[in-house]
Structure formats: C-alpha cells, structure tokens
CSV table of C-alpha atoms in Angstrom, one decimal:
chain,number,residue,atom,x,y,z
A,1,UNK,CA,139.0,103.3,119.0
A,2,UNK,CA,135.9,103.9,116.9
A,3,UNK,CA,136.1,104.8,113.6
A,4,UNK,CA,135.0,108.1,112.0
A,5,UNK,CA,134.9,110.3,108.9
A,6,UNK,CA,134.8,114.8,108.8
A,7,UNK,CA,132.7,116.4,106.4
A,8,UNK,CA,133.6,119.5,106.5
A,9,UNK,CA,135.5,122.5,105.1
A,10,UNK,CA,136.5,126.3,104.5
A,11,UNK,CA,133.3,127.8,102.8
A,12,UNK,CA,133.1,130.7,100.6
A,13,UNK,CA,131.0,133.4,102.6
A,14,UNK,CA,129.8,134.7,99.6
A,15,UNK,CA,128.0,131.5,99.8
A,16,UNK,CA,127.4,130.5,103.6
A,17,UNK,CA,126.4,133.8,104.7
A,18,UNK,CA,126.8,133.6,108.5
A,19,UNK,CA,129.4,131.1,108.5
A,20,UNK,CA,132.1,133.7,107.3
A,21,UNK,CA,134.1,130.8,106.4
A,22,UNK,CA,134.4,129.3,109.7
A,23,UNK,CA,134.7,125.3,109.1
A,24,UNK,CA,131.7,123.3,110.0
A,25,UNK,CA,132.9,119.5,111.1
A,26,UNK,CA,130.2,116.5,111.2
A,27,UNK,CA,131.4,114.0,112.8
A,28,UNK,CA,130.1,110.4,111.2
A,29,UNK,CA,130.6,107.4,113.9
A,30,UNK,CA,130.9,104.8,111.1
A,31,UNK,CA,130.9,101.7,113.3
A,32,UNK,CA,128.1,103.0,115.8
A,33,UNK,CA,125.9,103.7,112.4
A,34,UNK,CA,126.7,100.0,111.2
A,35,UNK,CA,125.4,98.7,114.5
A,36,UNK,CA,122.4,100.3,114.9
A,37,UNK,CA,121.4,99.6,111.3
A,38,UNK,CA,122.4,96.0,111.7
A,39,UNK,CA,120.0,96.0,115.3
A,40,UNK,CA,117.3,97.8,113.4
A,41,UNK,CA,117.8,94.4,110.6
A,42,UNK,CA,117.9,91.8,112.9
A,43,UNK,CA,114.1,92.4,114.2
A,44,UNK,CA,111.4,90.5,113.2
A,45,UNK,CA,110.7,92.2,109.8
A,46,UNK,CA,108.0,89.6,108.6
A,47,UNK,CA,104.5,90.2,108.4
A,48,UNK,CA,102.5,88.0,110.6
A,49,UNK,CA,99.8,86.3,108.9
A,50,UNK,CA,97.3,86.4,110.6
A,51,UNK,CA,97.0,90.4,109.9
A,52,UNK,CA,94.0,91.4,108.7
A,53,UNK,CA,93.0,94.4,109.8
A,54,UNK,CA,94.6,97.5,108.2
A,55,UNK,CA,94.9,101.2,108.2
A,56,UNK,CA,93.7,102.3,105.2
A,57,UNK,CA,96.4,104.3,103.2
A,58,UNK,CA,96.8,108.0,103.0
A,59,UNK,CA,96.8,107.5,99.1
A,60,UNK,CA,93.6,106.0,98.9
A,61,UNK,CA,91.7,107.5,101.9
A,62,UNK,CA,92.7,111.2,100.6
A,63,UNK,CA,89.6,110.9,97.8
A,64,UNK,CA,87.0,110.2,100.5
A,65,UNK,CA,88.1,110.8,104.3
A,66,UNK,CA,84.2,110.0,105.5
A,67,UNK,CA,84.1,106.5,103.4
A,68,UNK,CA,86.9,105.8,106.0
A,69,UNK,CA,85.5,107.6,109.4
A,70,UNK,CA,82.6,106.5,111.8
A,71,UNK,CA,80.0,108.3,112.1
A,72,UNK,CA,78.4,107.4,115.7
A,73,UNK,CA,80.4,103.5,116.3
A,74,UNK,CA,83.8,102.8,117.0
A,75,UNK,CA,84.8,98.7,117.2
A,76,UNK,CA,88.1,98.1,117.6
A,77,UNK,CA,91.2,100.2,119.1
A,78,UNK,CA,91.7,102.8,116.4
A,79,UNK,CA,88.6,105.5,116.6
A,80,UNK,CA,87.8,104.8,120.1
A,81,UNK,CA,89.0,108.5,121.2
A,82,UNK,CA,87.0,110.7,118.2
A,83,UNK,CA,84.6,113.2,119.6
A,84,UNK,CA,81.6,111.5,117.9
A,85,UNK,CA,82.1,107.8,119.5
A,86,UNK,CA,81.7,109.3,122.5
A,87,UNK,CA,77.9,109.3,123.0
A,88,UNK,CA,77.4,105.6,121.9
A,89,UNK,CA,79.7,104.0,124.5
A,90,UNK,CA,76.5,103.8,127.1
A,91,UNK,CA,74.8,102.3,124.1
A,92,UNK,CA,77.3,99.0,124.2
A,93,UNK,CA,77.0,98.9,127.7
A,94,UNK,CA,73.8,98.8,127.4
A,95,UNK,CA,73.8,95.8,125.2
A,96,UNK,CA,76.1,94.3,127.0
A,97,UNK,CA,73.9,94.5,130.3
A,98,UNK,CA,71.2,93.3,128.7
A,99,UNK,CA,72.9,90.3,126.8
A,100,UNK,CA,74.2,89.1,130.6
A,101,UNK,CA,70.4,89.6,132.1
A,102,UNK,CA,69.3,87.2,129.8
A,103,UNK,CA,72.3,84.8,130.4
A,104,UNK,CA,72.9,85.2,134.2
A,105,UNK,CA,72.4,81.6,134.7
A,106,UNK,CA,75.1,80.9,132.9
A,107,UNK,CA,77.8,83.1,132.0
A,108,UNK,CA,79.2,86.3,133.7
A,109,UNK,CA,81.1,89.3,133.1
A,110,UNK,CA,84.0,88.1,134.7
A,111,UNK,CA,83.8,84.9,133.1
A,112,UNK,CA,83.9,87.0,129.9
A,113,UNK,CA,87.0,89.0,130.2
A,114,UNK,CA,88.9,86.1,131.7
A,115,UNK,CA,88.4,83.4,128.9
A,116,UNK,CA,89.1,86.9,126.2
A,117,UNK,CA,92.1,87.8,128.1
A,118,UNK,CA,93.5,84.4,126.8
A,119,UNK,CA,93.0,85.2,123.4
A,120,UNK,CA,94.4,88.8,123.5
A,121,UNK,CA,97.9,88.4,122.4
A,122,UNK,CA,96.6,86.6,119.2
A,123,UNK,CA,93.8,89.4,118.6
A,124,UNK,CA,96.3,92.2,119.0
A,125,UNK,CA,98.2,90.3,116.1
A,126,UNK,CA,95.7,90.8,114.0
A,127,UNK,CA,96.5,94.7,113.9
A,128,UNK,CA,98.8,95.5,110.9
A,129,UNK,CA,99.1,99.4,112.6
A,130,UNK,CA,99.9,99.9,116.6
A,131,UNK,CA,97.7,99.5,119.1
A,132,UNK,CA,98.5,102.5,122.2
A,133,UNK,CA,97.0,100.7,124.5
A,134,UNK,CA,97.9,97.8,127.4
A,135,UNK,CA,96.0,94.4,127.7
A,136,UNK,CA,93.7,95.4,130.4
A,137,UNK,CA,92.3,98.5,128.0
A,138,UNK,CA,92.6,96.3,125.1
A,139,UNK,CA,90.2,93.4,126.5
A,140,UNK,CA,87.6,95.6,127.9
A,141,UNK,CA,87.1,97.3,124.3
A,142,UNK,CA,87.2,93.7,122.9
A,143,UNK,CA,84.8,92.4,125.1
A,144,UNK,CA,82.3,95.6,125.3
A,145,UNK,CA,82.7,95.8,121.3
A,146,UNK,CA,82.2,92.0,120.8
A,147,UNK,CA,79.2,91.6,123.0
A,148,UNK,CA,77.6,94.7,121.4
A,149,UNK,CA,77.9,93.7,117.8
A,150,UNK,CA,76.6,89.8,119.0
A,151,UNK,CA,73.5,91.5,120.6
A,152,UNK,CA,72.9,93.8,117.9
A,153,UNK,CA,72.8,90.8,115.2
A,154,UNK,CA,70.5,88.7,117.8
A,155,UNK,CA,68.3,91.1,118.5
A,156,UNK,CA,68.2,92.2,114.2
A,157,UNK,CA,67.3,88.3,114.1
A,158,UNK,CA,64.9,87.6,116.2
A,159,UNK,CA,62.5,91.0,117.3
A,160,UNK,CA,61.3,90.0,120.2
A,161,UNK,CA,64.7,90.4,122.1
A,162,UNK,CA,64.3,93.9,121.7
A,163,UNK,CA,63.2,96.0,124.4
A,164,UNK,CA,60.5,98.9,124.4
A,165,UNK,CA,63.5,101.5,125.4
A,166,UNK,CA,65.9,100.4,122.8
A,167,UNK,CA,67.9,103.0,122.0
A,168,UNK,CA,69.1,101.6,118.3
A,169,UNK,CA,65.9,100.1,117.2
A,170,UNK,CA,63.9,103.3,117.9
A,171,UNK,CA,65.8,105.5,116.2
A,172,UNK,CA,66.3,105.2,112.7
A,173,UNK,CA,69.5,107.0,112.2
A,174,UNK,CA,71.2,104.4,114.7
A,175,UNK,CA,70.5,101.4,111.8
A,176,UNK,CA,72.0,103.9,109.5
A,177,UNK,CA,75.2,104.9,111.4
A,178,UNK,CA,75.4,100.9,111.7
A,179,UNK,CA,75.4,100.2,108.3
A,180,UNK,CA,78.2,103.0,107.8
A,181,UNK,CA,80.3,102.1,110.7
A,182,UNK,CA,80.7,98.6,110.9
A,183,UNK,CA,82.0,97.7,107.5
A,184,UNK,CA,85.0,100.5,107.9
A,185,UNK,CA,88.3,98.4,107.3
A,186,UNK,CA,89.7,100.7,110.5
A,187,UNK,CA,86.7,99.7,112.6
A,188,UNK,CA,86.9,96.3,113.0
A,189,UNK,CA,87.9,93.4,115.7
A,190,UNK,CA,89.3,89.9,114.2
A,191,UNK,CA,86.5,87.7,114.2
A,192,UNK,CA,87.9,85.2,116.4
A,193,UNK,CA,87.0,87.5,119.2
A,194,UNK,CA,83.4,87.6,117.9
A,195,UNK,CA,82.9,83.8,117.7
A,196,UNK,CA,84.7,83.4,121.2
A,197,UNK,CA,82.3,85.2,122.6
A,198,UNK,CA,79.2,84.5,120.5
A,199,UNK,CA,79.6,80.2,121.5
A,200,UNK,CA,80.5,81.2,125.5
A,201,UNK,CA,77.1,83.6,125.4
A,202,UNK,CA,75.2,81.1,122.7
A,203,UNK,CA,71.6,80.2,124.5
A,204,UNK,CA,70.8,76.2,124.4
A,205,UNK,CA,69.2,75.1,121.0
A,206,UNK,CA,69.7,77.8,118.6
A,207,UNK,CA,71.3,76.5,116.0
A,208,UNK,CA,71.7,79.7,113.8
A,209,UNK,CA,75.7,80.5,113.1
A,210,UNK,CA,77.1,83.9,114.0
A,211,UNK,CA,77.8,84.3,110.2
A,212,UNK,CA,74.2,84.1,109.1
A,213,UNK,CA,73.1,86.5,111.7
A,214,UNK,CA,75.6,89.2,110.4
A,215,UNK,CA,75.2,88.7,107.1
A,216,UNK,CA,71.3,89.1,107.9
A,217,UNK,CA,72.0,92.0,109.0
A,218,UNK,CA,73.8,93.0,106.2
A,219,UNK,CA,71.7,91.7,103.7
A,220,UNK,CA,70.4,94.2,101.6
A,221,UNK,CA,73.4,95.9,101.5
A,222,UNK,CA,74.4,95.3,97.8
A,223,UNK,CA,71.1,94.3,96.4
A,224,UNK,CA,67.4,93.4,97.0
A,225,UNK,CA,68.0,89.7,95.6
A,226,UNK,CA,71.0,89.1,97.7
A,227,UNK,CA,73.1,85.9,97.6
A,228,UNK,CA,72.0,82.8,99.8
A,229,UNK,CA,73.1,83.0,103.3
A,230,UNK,CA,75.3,79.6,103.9
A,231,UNK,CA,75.8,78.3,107.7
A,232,UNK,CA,79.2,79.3,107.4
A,233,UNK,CA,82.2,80.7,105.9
A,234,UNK,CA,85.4,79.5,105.8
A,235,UNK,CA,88.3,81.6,107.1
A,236,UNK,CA,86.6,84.7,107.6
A,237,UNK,CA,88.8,87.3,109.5
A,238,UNK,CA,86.2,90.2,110.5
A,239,UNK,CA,83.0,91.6,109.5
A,240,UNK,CA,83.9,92.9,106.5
A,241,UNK,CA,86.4,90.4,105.0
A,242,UNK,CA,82.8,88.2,105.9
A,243,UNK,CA,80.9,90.4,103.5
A,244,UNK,CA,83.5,90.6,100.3
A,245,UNK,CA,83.8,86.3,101.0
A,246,UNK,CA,79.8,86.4,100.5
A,247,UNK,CA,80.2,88.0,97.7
A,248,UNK,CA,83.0,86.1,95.8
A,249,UNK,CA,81.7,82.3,97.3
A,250,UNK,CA,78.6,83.1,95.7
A,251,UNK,CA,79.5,84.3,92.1
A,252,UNK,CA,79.8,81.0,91.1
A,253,UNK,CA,82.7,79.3,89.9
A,254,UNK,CA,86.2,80.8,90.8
A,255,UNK,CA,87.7,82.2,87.7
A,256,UNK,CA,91.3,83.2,87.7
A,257,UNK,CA,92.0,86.2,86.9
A,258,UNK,CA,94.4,87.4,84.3
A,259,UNK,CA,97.2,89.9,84.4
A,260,UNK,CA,96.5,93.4,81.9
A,261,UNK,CA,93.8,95.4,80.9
A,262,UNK,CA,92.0,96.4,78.2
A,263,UNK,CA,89.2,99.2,78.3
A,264,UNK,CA,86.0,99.2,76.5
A,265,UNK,CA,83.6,101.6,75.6
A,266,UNK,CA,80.2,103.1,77.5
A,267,UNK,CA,77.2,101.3,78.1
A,268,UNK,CA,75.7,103.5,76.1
A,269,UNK,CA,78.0,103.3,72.9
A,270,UNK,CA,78.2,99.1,73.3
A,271,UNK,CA,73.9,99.1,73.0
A,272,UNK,CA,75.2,101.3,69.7
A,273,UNK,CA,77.2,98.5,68.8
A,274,UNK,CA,74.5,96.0,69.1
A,275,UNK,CA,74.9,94.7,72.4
A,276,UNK,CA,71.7,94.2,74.1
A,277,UNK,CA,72.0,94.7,77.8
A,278,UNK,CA,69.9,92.9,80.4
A,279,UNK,CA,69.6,92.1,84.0
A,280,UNK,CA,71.5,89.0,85.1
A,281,UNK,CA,69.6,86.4,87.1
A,282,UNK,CA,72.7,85.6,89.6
A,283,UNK,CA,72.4,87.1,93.1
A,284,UNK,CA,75.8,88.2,93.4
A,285,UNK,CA,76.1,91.3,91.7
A,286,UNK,CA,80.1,90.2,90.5
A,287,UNK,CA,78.4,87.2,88.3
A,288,UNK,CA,78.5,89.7,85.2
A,289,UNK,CA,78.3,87.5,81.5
A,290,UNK,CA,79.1,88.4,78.2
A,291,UNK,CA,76.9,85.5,75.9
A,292,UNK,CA,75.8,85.9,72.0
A,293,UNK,CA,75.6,89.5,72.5
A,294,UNK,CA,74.4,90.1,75.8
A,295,UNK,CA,75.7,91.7,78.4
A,296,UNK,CA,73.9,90.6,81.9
A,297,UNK,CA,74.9,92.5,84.7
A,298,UNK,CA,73.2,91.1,88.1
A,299,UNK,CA,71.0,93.9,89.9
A,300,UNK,CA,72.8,96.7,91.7
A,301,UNK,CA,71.4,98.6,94.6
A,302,UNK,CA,73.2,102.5,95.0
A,303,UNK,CA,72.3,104.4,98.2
A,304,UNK,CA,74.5,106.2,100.7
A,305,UNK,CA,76.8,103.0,101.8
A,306,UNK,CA,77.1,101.8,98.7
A,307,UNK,CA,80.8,104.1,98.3
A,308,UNK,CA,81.6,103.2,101.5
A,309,UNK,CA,81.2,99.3,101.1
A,310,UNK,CA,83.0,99.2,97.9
A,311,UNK,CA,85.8,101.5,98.9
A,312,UNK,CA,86.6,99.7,102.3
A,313,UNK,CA,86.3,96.2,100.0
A,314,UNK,CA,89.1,98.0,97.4
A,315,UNK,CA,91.3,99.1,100.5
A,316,UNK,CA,91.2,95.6,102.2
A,317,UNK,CA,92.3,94.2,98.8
A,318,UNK,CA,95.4,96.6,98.7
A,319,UNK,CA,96.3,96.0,102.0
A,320,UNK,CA,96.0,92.4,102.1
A,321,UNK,CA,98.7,90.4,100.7
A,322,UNK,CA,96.3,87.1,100.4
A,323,UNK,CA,93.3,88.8,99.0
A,324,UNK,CA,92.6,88.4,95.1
A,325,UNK,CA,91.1,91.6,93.3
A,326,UNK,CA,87.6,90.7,92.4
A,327,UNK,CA,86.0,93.7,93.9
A,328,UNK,CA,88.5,96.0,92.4
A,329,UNK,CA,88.1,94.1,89.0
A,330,UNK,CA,84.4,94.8,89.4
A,331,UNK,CA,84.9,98.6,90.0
A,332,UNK,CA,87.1,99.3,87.3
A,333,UNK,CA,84.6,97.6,84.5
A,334,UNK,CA,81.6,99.6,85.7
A,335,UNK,CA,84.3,102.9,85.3
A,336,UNK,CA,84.5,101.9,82.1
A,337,UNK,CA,80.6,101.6,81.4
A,338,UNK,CA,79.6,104.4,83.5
A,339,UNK,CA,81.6,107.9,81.9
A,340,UNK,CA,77.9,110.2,81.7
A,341,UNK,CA,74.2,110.2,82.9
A,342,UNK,CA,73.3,109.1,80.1
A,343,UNK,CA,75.0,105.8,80.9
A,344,UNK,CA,73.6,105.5,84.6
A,345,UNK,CA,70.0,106.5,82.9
A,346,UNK,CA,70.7,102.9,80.5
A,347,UNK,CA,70.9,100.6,83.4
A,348,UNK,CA,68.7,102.0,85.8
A,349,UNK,CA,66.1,102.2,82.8
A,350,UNK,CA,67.1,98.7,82.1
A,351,UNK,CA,66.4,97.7,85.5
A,352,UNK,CA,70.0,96.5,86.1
A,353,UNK,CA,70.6,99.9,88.7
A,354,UNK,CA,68.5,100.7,91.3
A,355,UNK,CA,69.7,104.6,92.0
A,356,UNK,CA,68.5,106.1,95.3
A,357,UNK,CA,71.1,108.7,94.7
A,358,UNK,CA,70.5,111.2,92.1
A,359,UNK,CA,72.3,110.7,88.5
A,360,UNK,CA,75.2,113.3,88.7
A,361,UNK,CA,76.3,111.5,92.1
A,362,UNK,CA,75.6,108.2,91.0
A,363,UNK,CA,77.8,108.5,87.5
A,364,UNK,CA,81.0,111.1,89.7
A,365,UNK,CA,80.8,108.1,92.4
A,366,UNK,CA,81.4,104.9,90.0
A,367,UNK,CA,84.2,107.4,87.9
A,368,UNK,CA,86.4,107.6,91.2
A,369,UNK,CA,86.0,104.7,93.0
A,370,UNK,CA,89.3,103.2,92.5
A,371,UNK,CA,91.8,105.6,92.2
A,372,UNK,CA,95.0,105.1,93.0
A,373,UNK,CA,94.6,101.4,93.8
A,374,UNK,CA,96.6,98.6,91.8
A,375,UNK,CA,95.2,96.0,89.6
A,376,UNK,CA,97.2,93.3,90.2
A,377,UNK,CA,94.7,90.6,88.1
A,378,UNK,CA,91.8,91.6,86.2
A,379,UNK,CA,88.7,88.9,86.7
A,380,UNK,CA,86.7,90.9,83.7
A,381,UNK,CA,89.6,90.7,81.1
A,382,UNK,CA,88.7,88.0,79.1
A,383,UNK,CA,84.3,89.6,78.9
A,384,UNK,CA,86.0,93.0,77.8
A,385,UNK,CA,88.3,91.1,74.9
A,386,UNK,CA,85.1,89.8,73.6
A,387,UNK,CA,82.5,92.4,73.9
A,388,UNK,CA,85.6,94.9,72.0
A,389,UNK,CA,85.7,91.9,69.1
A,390,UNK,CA,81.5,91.8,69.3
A,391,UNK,CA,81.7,95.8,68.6
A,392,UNK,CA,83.9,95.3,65.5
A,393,UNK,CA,81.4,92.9,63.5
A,394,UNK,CA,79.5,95.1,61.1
A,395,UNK,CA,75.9,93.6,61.6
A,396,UNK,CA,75.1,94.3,65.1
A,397,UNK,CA,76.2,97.8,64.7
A,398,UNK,CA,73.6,98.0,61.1
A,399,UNK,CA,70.8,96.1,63.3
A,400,UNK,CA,71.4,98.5,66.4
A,401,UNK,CA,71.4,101.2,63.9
A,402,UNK,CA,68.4,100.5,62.1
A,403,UNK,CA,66.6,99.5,65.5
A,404,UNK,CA,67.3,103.0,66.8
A,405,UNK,CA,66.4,105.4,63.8
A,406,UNK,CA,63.7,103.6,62.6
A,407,UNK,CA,61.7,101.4,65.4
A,408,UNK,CA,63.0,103.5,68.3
A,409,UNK,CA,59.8,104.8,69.1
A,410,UNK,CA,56.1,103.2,68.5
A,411,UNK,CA,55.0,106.1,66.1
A,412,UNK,CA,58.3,105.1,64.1
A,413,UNK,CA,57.0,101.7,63.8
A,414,UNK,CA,53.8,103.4,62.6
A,415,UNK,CA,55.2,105.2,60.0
A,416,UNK,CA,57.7,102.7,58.7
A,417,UNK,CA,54.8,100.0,58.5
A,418,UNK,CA,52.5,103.0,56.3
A,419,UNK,CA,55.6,103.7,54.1
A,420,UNK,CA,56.6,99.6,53.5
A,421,UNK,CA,52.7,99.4,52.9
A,422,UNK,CA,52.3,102.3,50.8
A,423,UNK,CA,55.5,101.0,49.0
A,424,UNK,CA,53.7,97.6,48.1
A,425,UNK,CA,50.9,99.1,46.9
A,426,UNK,CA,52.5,101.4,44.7
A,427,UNK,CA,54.8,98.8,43.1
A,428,UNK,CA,50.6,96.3,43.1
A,429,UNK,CA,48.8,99.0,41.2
A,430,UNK,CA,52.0,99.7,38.7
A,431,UNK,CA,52.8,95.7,37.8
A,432,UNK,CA,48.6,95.6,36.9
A,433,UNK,CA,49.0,99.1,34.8
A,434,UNK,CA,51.4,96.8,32.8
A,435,UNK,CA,49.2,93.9,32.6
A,436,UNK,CA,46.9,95.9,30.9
C-alpha cells in the first residue's frame, strides 16, 4: 500500500474564518510524487547543439518590445499568426512563383518540399522554444520562407531579375520592413534550410555564395565602409548569427577576452584628459585601438535598425551557450563614452558617428542598450585599463588644457600670438633702454 503523509489540523477560527475549526486533511502520495519527479528526471534534459535560434527573454525584450517584433515579414514558425504578417504572405508566394518560372527546366515545387521534408527533423532542432505545428505545416513555411529570402537576395544582386510589378522593389517601405524583420533573433530559419534550397535552385555558372548575396544585402547596415564580403563563412547558423560572424571575422585578430570590468570616463572628459580621438581606418566598427594617446573608433552608421541590430546581436549572445560577447563588449564601452549630447556631438563632429537620428535619441539609445544582459568576458578591458592610466599622467591633461583655453578657437590663436609678440617687444625695447 502506498505511502502517505496528513497535513492537517484543528484550527483556531479566530484565525480560519469559515473553517470554524473543522480539520482540513491533504493527503501527500509520497511514492506517486517520487515517481513522477523521477520520470520528469529521466528525460532528455540536454540541450541539443545544434540550437540556435532563441526566444528572446522577457528580461531583455521588456526595454524594447518592437526591437524584437516584425513589422510586415515573418520567417520562421514563431510570428507567423500576428495580424501584420498577414498581408506579405502573397508577397513570398510571389517570389516563390517567380523563382520556379525561371527554373522550370529544372527544379519543381514538388521537388522542393520533398528533398526539405528530409531535412525537417534536424531544422526543427534548431528551435530552442516549441514549435505548434506538425511537419507538413512546418515544411511549407520553410520552403515558402527559404525560397523568398533566396529570391529576395538574387534579385538585390543582380537588378535585372526584378520585374516591372515588383511588389518589394517598388515600394520603399518594403526594403525598410526588410531590414527590420530579418535580422530579429525570433524571425529566423537555420541556415541549413537556406543553403538546401539555394544549391537545388542555383542557375548553372554563377558562382556567387549565398553568403555574399546576404551580406550584400546587408551591407550598409553598420557602416558605409563595411567589412570585405568573403565567399564564405564558416559555421553560420542563420541570417543573423551570419551578420555578428561578419563582424567579429573581420576585426582582425581574435583577442580573448578577459573576465571584470572597469569603467571609464566620457568621450568628452577623456579629449579633457588629453586623449585625442580619431576615426579608425578598420572596416569593422569592433576594431576599436587605444595607441600613444589615441583613441580610434572605426566609423559608425545610427539610423532606425541600428537598436534593433545590436539588440538582437546582445540577445543571441545571452542565449547562446557557444557565442563569445564581443557585441556586448562593444555596447557597454560606448555606454561608457556616450552619458550626454555633448558626447554624441564629439564623435559625430569628429566624424567617427554618422547620426541620422537626432542627438537626444541617439545618446538615450546607446545609455540602454544592454540592460540586464551579463558580461561574461569583456574584449575592451585591457583599452579601458590604459586609457584610465593615460588620464592620470599630468601632461596630457596641461596640453589638453592649454589647447582648449587658449587655441580653442582661431581668434584665440590671434590674440595669444599679439600678446607673445607684444610680450617680446616689450622685454626688446626694455634690454636696449639698458644698453643705453
């Protein structure tokens, strides 16, 4: 007979109120408990590692819901039922038609769903969240959404694929939605699904990868000297794990980072200091140097992605177990630089920001990015360690001092050459007063 315990008792009404002291049993099946605990234990509790795709936590989505949410394009399982995806469902149909017109010859829609139906279990494992749907629903979205995005990136290459009744291409708003939607960490599909499909509809001498043709796309997205687009990328995962590998393959060497954190002060109080500030030469805006008292931050474009880009990069690093934090290492340090307008007016003025957003936004948006996320190693610890030690020698802080007050301005120049020349002539006409 199965074991159980009684929690129960007489109980003062005074203090159960209804219960008028009537005893209230629970009865506790002790060995049923054990065994369903011990069921719920034995499942498969690892994480598979080929997850890459993640629902971005309620912690970190609750400062920005919209960096998070389509706008017009759901790709993947996740947003396919919102209210505004809706409408641009005939627009990937359309794409898709139009990619197997061109391809008749060769490949067909059937074709297509059979050869991703094989793939399917290993897409779906890609999902860290659940996916409500069954296999049939599940390869018909990957297909439809994989075909589209292909299309979209061909077409983006090479104009004259797209047709006079284009319904992305003739409307601005579409590219814009684009940029927004597709590098959401929620809105993706595994990349393995893209390149299955890309190589079974790949036309007969084109040689150009399905990496370079999304990052083509994607080009601008950071900066208007962007990094050098490479035939490919190893071990991508999806479009946007793509974009952050672009980023970190191309800041040069790998540096490890370092565990701790030490702040600094604003961009604004280090030129005070004596540190000259300049803009860095690399095209990957993470290469940032700290050399014989210059700071050289590579060229930074803000527009209306920008948040959403970096945000979805800071979530995919906190969600992924293999990911290093170099894009959340690069958000913290420009926190720390960028506290007032005043600091946002340095860079852009120094020609290291290019701000299409105007200054209040610019300066609230850099001072939030990365709440709530966790800095597991910081790649800008050891720059910060000497640009403090820099701000602590007494010269650069006299030269910066001196260079501010007095040849700030050209009329100060002006007036500090009269008054040095005036001085020489005084101190002329008094040695020959002596002489004589």
């Amino acid at each position: 007979m199965a074991r159980s315990e009684r929690d129960g008792g007489t109980r003062n009404a005074d203090i159960c109120g209804p219960s008028h002291g009537v005893d209230d049993q629970v009865t506790v099946d002790i060995d049923s408990l054990t065994s369903s605990v011990e069921s719920m234990m034995s499942q498969n509790l690892r994480m598979p590692d080929k997850i890459c795709i993640f629902k971005v936590p309620q912690i970190l989505k609750r400062h920005s819901e919209k960096a998070y949410t389509p706008n017009a394009f759901s790709i993947g399982p996740w947003h396919r039922h919102h209210p505004l995806m809706t409408s641009t469902e005939k627009v990937k149909l359309k794409y898709l038609k139009g990619l197997l017109c061109r391809r008749s010859a060769s490949i067909t829609l059937k074709g297509l769903i059979k050869s991703t139906r094989g793939i399917e279990k290993e897409a779906r494992s890609c999902y860290a969240g659940s996916i409500d749907v069954g296999v049939e629903d599940f390869v018909r979205i990957l297909v439809i959404d994989g075909c589209f995005l292909i299309e979209l990136f061909r077409k983006y290459h090479e104009n004259q694929l797209i047709e006079d009744d284009d319904p992305i291409f003739n409307m601005s708003c579409m590219l814009q939605y684009l940029y927004h939607d597709l590098i959401l960490v929620e809105n993706q599909i595994p990349w393995l699904v893209l390149e299955h499909l890309f190589n079974m509809t790949a036309e007969p001498g084109k040689t150009t990868t399905l990496a370079q043709l999304a990052l083509h796309f994607f080009e601008n997205i950071f900066s208007f000297n962007p990094p050098p687009i490479l035939p490919s990328y190893q071990g991508k995962k999806h479009l946007l794990d793509l974009l952050r590998n672009w980023l970190v393959l191309s800041s040069g060497k790998e540096e490890d980072g370092e565990t701790g954190w030490e702040p600094i002060p604003s961009v604004t109080t280090l030129v005070g200091a004596g540190i000259k500030l300049k803009a860095g030469e690399s095209s990957s805006i993470l290469d940032i140097k700290f050399e014989n008292g210059v700071l050289k931050i590579p060229k930074l474009l803000i527009q209306e992605t920008t948040e959403v880009i970096i945000r979805n990069l800071i979530s995919y690093e906190q969600c992924s177990p293999k990911c290093t934090d170099r894009i959340t290492s690069y958000a913290v340090l420009l926190d720390n630089l960028i506290n007032t307008t005043k600091d946002m007016d340095t860079f852009t003025s120094s020609g290291i920001i290019d701000n299409w957003l105007n200054p209040d936004e610019a300066t609230q948006f850099f001072n939030k990015l990365y709440q709530d996320a966790y800095l597991k190693k910081y790649y800008y610890l050891k720059l910060c360690q000497e640009m403090n030690s820099y701000c602590q020698r007494k010269f650069p802080r006299w030269r910066a001092l001196l260079m501010s007050n007095y040849f700030g301005t050209p009329w100060a120049i002006v007036s500090m050459f009269a008054a040095a020349t005036l001085l020489i002539l005084t101190i002329v006409q008094t040695i020959f007063a002596i002489i004589k």
